[in-house]
mmCIF file of C-alpha atoms and ligand atoms in Angstrom:
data_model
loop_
_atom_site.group_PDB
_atom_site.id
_atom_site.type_symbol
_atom_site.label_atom_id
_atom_site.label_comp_id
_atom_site.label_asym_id
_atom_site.label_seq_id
_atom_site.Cartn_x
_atom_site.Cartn_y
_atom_site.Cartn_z
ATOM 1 C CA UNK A 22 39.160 -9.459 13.358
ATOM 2 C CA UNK A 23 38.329 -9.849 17.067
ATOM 3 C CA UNK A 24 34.990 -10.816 18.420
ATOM 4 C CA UNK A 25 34.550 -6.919 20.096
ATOM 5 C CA UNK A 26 35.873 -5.521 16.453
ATOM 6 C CA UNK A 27 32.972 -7.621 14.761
ATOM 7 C CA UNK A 28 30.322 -6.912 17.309
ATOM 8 C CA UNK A 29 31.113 -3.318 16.835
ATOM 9 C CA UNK A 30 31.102 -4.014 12.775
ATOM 10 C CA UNK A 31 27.859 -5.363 13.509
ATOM 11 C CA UNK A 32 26.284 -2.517 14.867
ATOM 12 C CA UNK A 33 27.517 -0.122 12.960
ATOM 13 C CA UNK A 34 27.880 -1.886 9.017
ATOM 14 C CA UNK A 35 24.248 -2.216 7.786
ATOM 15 C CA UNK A 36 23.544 -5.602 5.859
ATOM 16 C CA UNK A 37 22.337 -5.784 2.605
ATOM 17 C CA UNK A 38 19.209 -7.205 2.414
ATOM 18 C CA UNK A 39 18.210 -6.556 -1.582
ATOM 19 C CA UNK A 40 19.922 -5.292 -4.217
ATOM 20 C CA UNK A 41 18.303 -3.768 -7.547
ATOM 21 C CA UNK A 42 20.411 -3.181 -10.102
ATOM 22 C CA UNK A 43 20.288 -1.789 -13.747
ATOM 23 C CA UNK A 44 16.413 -2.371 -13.534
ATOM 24 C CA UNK A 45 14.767 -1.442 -16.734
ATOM 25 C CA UNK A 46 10.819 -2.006 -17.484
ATOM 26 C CA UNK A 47 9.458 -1.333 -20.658
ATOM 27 C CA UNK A 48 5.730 -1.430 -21.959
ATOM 28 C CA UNK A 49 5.093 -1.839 -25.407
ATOM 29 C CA UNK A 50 1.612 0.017 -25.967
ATOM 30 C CA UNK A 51 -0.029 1.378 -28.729
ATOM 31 C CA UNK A 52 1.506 4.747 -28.048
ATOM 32 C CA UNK A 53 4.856 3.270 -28.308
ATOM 33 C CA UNK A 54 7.441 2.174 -25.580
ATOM 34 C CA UNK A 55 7.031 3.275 -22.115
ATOM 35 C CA UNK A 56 10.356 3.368 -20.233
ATOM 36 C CA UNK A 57 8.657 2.573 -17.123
ATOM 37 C CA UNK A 58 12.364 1.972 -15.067
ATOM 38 C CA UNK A 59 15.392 3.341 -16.483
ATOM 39 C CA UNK A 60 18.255 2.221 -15.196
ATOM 40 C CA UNK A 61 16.944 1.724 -11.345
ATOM 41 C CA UNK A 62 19.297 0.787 -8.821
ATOM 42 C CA UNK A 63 19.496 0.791 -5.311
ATOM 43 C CA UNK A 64 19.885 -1.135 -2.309
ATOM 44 C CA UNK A 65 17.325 -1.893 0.852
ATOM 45 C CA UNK A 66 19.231 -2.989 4.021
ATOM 46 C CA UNK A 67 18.306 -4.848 6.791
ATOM 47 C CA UNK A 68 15.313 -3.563 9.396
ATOM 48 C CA UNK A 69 15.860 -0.402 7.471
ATOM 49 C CA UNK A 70 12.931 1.621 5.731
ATOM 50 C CA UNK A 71 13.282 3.059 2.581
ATOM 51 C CA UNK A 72 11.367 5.567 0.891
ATOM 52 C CA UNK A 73 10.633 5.835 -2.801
ATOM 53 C CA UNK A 74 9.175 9.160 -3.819
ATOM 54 C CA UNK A 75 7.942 10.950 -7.063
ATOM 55 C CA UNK A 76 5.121 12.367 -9.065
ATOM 56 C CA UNK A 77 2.344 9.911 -10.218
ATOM 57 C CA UNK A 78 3.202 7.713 -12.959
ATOM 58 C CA UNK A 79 7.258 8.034 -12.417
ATOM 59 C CA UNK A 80 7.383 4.273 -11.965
ATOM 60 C CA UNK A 81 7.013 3.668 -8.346
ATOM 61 C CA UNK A 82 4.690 0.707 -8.527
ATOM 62 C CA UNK A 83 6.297 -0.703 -11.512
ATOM 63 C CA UNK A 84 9.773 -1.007 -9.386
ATOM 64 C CA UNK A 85 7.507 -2.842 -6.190
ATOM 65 C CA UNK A 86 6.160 -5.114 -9.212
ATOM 66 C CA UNK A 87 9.529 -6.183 -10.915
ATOM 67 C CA UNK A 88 10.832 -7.388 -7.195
ATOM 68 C CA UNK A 89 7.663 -9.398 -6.583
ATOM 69 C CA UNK A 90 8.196 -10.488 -9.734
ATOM 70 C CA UNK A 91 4.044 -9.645 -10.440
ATOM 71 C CA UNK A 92 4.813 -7.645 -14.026
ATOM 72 C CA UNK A 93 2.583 -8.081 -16.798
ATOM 73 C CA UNK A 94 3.184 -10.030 -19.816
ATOM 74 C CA UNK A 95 3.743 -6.843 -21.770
ATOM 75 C CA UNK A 96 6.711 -5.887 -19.935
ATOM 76 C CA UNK A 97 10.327 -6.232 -20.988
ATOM 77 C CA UNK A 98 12.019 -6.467 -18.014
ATOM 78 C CA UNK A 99 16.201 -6.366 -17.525
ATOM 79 C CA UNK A 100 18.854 -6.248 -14.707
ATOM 80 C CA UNK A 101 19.197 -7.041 -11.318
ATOM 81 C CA UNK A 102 17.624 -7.432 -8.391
ATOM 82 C CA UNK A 103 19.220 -9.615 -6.123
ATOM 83 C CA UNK A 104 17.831 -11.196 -2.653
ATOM 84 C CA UNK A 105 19.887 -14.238 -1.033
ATOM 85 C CA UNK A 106 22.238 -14.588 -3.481
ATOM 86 C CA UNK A 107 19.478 -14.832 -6.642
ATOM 87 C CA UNK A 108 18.426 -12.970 -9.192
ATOM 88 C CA UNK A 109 14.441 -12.961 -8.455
ATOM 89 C CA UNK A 110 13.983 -11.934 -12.113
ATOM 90 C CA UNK A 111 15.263 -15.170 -12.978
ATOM 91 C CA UNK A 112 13.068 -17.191 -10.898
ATOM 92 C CA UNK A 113 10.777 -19.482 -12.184
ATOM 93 C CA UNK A 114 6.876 -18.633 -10.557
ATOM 94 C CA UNK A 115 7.459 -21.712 -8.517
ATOM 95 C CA UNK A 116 10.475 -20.451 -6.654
ATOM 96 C CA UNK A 117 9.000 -17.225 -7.038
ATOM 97 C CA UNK A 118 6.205 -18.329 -5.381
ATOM 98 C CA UNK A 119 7.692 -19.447 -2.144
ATOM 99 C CA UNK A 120 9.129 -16.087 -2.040
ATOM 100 C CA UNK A 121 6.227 -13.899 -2.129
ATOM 101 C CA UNK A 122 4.672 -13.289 1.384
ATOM 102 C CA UNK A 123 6.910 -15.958 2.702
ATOM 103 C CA UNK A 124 9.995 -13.195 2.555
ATOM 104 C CA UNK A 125 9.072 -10.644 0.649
ATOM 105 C CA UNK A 126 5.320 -9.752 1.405
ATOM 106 C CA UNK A 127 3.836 -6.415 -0.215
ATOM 107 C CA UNK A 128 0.750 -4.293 1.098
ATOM 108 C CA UNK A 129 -1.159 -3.091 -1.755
ATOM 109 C CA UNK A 130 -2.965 0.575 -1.859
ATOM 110 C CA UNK A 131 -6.208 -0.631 -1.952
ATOM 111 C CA UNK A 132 -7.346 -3.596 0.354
ATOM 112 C CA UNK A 133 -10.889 -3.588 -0.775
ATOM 113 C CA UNK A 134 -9.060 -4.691 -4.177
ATOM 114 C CA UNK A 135 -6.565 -7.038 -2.860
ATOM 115 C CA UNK A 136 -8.761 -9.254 0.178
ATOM 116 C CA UNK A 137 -11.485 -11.472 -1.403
ATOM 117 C CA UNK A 138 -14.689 -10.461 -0.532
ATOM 118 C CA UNK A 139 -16.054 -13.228 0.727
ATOM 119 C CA UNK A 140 -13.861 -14.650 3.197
ATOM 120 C CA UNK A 141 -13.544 -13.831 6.248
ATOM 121 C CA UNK A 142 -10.497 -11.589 7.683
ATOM 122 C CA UNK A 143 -9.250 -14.872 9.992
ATOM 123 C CA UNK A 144 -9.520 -17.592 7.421
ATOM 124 C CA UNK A 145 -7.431 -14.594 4.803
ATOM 125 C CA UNK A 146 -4.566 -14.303 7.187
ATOM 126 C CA UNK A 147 -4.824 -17.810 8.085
ATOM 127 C CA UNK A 148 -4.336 -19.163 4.186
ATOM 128 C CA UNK A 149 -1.378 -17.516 3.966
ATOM 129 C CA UNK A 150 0.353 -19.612 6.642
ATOM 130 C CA UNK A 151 -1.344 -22.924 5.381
ATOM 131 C CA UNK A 152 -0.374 -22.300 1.889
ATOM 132 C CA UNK A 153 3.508 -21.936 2.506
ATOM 133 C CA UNK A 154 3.378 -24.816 5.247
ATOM 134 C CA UNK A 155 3.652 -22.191 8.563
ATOM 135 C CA UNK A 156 1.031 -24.052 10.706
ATOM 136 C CA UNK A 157 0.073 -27.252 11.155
ATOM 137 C CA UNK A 158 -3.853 -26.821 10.853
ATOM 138 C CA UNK A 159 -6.947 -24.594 10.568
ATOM 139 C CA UNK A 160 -6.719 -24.095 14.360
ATOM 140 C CA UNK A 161 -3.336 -23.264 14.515
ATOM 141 C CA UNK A 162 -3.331 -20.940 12.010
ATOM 142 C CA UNK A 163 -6.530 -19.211 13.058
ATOM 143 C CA UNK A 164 -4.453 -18.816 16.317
ATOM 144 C CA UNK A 165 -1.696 -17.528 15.069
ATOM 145 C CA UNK A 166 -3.649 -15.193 12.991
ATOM 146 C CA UNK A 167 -5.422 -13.879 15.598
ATOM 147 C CA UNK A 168 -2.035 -12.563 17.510
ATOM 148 C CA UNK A 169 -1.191 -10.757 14.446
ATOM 149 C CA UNK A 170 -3.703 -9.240 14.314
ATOM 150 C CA UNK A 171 -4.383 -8.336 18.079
ATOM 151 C CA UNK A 172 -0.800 -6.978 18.144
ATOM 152 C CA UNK A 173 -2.372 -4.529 15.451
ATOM 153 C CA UNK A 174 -5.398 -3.809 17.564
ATOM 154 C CA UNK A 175 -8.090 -5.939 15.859
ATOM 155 C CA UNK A 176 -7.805 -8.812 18.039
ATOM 156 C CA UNK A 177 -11.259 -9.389 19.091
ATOM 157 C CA UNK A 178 -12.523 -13.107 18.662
ATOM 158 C CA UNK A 179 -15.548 -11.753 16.545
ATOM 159 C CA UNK A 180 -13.720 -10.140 14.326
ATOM 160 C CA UNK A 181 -11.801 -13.016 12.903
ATOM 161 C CA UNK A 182 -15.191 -14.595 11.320
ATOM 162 C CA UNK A 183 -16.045 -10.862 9.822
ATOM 163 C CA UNK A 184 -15.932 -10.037 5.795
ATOM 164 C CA UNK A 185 -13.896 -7.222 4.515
ATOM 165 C CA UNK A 186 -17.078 -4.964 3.902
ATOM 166 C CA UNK A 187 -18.035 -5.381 7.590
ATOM 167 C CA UNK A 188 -14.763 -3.269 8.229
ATOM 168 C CA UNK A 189 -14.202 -0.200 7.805
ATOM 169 C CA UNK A 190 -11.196 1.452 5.239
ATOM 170 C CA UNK A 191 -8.872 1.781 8.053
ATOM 171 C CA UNK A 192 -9.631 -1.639 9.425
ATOM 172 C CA UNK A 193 -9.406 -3.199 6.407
ATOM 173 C CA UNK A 194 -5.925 -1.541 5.471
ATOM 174 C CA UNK A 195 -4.728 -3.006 8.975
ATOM 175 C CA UNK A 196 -5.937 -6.486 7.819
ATOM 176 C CA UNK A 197 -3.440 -5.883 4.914
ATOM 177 C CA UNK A 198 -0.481 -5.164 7.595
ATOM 178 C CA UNK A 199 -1.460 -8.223 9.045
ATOM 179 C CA UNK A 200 -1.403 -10.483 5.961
ATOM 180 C CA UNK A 201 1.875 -8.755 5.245
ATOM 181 C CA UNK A 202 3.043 -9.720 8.750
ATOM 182 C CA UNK A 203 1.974 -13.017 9.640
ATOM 183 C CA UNK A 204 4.689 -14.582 7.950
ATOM 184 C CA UNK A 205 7.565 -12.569 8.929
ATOM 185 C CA UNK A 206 9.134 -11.503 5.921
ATOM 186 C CA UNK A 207 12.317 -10.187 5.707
ATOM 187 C CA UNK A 208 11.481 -7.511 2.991
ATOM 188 C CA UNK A 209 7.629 -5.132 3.178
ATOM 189 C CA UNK A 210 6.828 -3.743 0.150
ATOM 190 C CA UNK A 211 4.183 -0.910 1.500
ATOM 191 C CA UNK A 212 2.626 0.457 -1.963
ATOM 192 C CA UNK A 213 0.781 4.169 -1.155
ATOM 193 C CA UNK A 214 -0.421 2.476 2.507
ATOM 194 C CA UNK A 215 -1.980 5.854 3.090
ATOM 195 C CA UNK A 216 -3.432 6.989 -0.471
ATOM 196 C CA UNK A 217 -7.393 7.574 -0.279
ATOM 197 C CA UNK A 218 -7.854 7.866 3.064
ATOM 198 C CA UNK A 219 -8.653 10.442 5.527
ATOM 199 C CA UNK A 220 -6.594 11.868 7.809
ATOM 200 C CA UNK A 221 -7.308 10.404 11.100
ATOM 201 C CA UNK A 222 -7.681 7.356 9.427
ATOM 202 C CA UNK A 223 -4.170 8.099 7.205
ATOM 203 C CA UNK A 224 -2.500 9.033 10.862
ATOM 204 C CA UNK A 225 -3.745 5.199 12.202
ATOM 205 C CA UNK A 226 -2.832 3.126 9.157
ATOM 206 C CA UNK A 227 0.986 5.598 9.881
ATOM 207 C CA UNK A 228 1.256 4.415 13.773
ATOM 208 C CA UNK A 229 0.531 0.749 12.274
ATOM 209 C CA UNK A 230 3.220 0.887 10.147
ATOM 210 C CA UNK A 231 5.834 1.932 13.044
ATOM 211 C CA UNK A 232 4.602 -0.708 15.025
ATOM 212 C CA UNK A 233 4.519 -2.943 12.239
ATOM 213 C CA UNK A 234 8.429 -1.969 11.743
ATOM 214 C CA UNK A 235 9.451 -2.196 15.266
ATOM 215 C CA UNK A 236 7.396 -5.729 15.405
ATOM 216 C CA UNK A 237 8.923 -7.652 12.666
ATOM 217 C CA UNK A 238 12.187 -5.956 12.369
ATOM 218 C CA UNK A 239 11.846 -6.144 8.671
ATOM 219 C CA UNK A 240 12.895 -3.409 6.221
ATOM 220 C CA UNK A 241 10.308 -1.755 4.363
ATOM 221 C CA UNK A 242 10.452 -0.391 1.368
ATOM 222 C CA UNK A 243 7.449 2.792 1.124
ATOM 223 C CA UNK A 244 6.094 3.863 -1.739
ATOM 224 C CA UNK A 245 4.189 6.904 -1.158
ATOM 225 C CA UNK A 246 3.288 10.754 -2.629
ATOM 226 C CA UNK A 247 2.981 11.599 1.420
ATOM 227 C CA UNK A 248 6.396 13.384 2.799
ATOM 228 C CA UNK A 249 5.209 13.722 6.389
ATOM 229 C CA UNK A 250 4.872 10.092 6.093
ATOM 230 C CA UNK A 251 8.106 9.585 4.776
ATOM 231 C CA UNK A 252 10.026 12.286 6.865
ATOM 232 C CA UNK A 253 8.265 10.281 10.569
ATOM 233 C CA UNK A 254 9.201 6.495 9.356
ATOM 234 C CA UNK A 255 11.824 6.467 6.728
ATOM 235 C CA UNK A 256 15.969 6.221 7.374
ATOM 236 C CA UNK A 257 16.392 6.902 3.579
ATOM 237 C CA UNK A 258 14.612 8.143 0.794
ATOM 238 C CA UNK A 259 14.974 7.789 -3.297
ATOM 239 C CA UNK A 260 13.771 10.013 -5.371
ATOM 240 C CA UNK A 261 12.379 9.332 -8.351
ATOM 241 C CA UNK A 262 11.406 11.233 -11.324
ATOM 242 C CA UNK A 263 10.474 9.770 -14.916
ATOM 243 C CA UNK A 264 11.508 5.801 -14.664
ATOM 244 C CA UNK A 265 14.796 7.235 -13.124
ATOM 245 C CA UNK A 266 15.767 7.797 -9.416
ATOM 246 C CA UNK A 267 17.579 11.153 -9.188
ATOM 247 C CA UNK A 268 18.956 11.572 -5.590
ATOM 248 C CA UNK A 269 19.330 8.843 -2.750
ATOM 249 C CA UNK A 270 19.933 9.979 0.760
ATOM 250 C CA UNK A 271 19.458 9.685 4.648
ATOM 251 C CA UNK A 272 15.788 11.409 5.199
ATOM 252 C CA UNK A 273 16.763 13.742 7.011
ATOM 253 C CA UNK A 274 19.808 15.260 5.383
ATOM 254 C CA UNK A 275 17.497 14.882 1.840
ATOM 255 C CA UNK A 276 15.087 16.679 3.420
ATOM 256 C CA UNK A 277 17.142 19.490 4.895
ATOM 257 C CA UNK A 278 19.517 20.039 2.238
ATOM 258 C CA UNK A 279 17.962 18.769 -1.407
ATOM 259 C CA UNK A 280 20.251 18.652 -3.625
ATOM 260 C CA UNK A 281 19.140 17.623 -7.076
ATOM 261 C CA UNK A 282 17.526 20.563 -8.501
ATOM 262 C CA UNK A 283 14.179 18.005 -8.745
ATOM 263 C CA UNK A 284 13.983 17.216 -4.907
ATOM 264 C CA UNK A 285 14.258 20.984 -4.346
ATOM 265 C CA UNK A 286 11.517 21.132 -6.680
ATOM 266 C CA UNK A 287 9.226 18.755 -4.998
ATOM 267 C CA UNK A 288 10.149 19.339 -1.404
ATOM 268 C CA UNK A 289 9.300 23.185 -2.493
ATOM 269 C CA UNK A 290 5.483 21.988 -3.431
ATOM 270 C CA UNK A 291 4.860 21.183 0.357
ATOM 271 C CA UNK A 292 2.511 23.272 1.884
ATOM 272 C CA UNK A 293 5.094 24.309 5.156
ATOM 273 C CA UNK A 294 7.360 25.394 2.131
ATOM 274 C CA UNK A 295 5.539 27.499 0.149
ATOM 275 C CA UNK A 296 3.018 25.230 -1.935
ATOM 276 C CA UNK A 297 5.413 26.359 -5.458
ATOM 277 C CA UNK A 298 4.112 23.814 -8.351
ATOM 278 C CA UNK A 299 6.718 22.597 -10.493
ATOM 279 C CA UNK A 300 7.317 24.634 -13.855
ATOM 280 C CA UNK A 301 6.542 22.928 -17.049
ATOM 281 C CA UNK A 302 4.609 19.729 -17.811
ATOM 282 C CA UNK A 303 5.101 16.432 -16.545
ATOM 283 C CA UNK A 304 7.282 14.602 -19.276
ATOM 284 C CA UNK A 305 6.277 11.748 -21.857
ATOM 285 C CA UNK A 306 7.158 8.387 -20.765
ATOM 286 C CA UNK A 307 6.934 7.450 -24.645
ATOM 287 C CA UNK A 308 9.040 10.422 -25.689
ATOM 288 C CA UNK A 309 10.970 10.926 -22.532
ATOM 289 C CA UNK A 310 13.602 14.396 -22.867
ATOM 290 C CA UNK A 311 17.338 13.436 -23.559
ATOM 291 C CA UNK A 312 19.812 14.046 -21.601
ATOM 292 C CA UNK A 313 18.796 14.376 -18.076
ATOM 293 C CA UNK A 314 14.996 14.121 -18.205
ATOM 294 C CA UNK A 315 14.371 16.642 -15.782
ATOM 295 C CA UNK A 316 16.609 19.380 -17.496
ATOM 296 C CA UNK A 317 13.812 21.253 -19.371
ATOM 297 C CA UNK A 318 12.011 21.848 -16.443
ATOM 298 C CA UNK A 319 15.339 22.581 -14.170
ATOM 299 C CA UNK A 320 15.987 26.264 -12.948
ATOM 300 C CA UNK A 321 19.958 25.145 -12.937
ATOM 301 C CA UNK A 322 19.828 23.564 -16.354
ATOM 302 C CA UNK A 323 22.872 23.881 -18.603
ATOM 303 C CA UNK A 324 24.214 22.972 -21.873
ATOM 304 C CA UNK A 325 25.592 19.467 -20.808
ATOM 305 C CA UNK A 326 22.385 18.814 -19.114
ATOM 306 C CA UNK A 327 21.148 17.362 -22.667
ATOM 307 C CA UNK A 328 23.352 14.501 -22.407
ATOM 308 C CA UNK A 329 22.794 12.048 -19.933
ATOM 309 C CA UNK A 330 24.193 12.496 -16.058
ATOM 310 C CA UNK A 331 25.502 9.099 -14.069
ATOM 311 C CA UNK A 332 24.769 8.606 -9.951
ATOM 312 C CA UNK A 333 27.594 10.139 -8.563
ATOM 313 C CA UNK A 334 28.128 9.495 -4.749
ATOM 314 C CA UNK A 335 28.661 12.837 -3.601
ATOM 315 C CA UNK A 336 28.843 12.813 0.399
ATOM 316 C CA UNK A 337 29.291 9.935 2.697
ATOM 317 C CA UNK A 338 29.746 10.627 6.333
ATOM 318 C CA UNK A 339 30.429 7.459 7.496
ATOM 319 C CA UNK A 340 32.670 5.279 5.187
ATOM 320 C CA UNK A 341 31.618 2.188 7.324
ATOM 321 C CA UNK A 342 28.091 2.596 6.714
ATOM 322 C CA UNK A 343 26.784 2.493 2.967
ATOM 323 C CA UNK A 344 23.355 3.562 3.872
ATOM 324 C CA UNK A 345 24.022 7.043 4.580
ATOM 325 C CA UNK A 346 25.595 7.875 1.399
ATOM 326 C CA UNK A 347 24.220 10.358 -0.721
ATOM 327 C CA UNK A 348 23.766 9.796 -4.567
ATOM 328 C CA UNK A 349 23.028 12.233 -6.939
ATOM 329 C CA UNK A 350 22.289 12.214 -11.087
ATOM 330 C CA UNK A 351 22.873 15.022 -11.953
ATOM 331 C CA UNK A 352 25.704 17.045 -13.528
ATOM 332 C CA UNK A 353 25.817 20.140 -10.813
ATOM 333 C CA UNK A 354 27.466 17.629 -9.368
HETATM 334 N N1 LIG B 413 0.761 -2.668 -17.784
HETATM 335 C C1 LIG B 413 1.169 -1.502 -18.254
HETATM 336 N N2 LIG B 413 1.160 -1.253 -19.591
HETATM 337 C C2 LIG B 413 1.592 -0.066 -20.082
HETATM 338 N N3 LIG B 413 2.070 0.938 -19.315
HETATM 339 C C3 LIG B 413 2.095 0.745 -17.977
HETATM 340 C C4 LIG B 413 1.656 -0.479 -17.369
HETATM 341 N N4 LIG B 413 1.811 -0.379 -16.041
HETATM 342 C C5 LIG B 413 2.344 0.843 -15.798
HETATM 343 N N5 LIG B 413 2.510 1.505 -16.961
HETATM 344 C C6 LIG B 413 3.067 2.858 -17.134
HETATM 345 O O1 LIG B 413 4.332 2.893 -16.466
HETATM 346 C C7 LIG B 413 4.530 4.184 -15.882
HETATM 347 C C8 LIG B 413 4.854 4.025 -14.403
HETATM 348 O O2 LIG B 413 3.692 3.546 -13.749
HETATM 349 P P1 LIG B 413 3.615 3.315 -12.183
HETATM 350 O O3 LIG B 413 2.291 2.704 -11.917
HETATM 351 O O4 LIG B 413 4.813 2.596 -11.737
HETATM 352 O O5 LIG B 413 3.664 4.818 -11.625
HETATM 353 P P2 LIG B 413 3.667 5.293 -10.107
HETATM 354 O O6 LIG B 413 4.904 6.082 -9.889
HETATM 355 O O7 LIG B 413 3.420 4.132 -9.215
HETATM 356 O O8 LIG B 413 2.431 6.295 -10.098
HETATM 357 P P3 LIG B 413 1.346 6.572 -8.912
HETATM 358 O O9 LIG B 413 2.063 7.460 -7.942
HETATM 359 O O10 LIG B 413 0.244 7.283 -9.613
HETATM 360 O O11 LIG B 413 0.922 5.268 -8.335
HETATM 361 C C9 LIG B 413 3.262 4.993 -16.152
HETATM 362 O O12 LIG B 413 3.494 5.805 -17.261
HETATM 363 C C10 LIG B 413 2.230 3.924 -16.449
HETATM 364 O O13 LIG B 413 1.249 4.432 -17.336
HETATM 365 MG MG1 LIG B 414 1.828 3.557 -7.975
#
């Protein structure tokens, strides 16, 4: 190949940056086995962001949890999730260790939760680059902390020696972008980055995250229940329902033209289309349907539909370019 027919390549072929495969998490409880991740796979590619959607409790946070390798000790956890040619689930904590925040960093729903109370913002960020060896000092790192998080618009000199309950929701939530930032990951995890708060606020911690994309030229990977947010930041979105994704696709095609009968279903709960709740219950994650686990609840269902659909890639409109193919699980397909 030529150095013009790579360069081209280049900018066209995205690179694979992580790569889950044939993730299962189970729970055993006292109300038996949740099937937490069924059979998850997908890939995030380079300075992409991708979007993982569903109802509450469809296994969102459980998924951002097996790749930072954070599960709890009652989890059974199989498959694949591959970053730089290794299987993180195979990595002992202290490999795992130099991973998390150094290259994979996640941002956590609720920063009041996740920054320690009683130190300050600075020294937080700061820690982070002493632990994993980023700066040679206190000073440096305090430096270097404070241009994160000035390029997020908290850069005031004051600030630095202030406690998370001097700041306010929003403030703190950007104090969480920064410790996510500051040590240039290849991979954000952003877990609900928008859940709980208010809408001007919500609309902030939103421009943060844009800037926070275009900054680092990481990919991000978003959980959230908010589709504005995913329709204005996200190249792709997965769609998950029940442990399982359903549908993956380029935003904006998914959102134009849903085609599993459960992204119809949930795009048609947005206000702008008609605010039309889901029929049926939400299912058991103990007891979960056969077949396809959205099929007694699905308007198209059929008799197959009680035995179990595979992805099926169903369009691809560039052949080059993995990332914009569409995958469905379903068997209108
Ligand atoms: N430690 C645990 N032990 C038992 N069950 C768990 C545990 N953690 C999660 N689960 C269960 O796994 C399922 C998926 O949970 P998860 O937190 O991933 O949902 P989610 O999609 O992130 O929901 P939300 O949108 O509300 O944050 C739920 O049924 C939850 O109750
Ligand atoms: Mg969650």
């Amino acid at each position: 190949m030529s150095v013009s027919q790579s360069l081209i390549q280049s900018q066209t072929q995205k690179v694979p940056l992580l790569n889950v495969s044939g993730l299962s998490v189970q729970f055993e409880t006292q109300l038996g086995r949740v099937r937490a991740a069924d059979d998850v796979s997908f890939v995030l590619f380079e300075n992409e962001t991708l979007a993982l959607v569903g109802e509450t409790g469809c296994g969102k946070s459980v998924v951002a949890s097996a790749v930072m390798n954070l599960l709890p000790q009652n989890a059974a956890v199989n498959g694949n999730i591959e970053f730089e040619g290794r299987n993180l689930l195979d990595l002992g904590e202290e490999e795992m260790a130099k991973v998390r925040g150094a290259k994979i960093a996640i941002i956590f729903q609720n920063p009041s939760l996740s920054l320690n109370p009683v130190i300050t913002i600075g020294d937080q960020i700061a820690e982070m680059l002493q632990v994993h060896g980023k700066a040679a000092g206190r000073s440096q790192s305090i430096e270097k902390a404070a241009g994160v998080l000035q390029r997020l618009g908290l850069g005031e000199r004051g600030q630095l020696g202030m406690y998370p309950f001097q700041f306010s929701g929003g403030m703190n939530q950007r104090v969480m972008i920064a410790s996510a930032l500051v040590l240039s990951p290849k991979i954000i995890i952003a877990d609900e980055p928008t859940k709980g708060l208010d809408s001007a606020t919500a609309a902030g911690t939103v421009r943060e995250m844009e800037k926070m994309k275009d900054l680092s030229g990481a990919a991000l990977l978003l959980i959230t229940h908010d589709p504005a947010l995913v329709q204005r930041i996200a190249d792709r979105v997965a769609v998950m329902y029940c442990g399982e994704i359903l549908e993956i696709g380029p935003c904006p095609e998914v959102f134009h033209e849903p085609l599993h009968p459960y992204t119809r279903a949930l795009l048609n709960c947005l206000p702008e289309r008609g605010m039309h709740p889901i029929p049926g219950v939400s299912p058991s994650m103990t007891n979960p349907p056969k077949g396809c686990k959205f099929h007694p609840r699905c308007p198209k269902r059929r008799a197959k539909c009680s035995q179990s659909p595979f992805m099926k890639q169903i369009k691809a409109n560039d052949t080059e370019t993995k990332s914009n193919e569409r995958w469905i699980k379903c068997w209108l397909y």
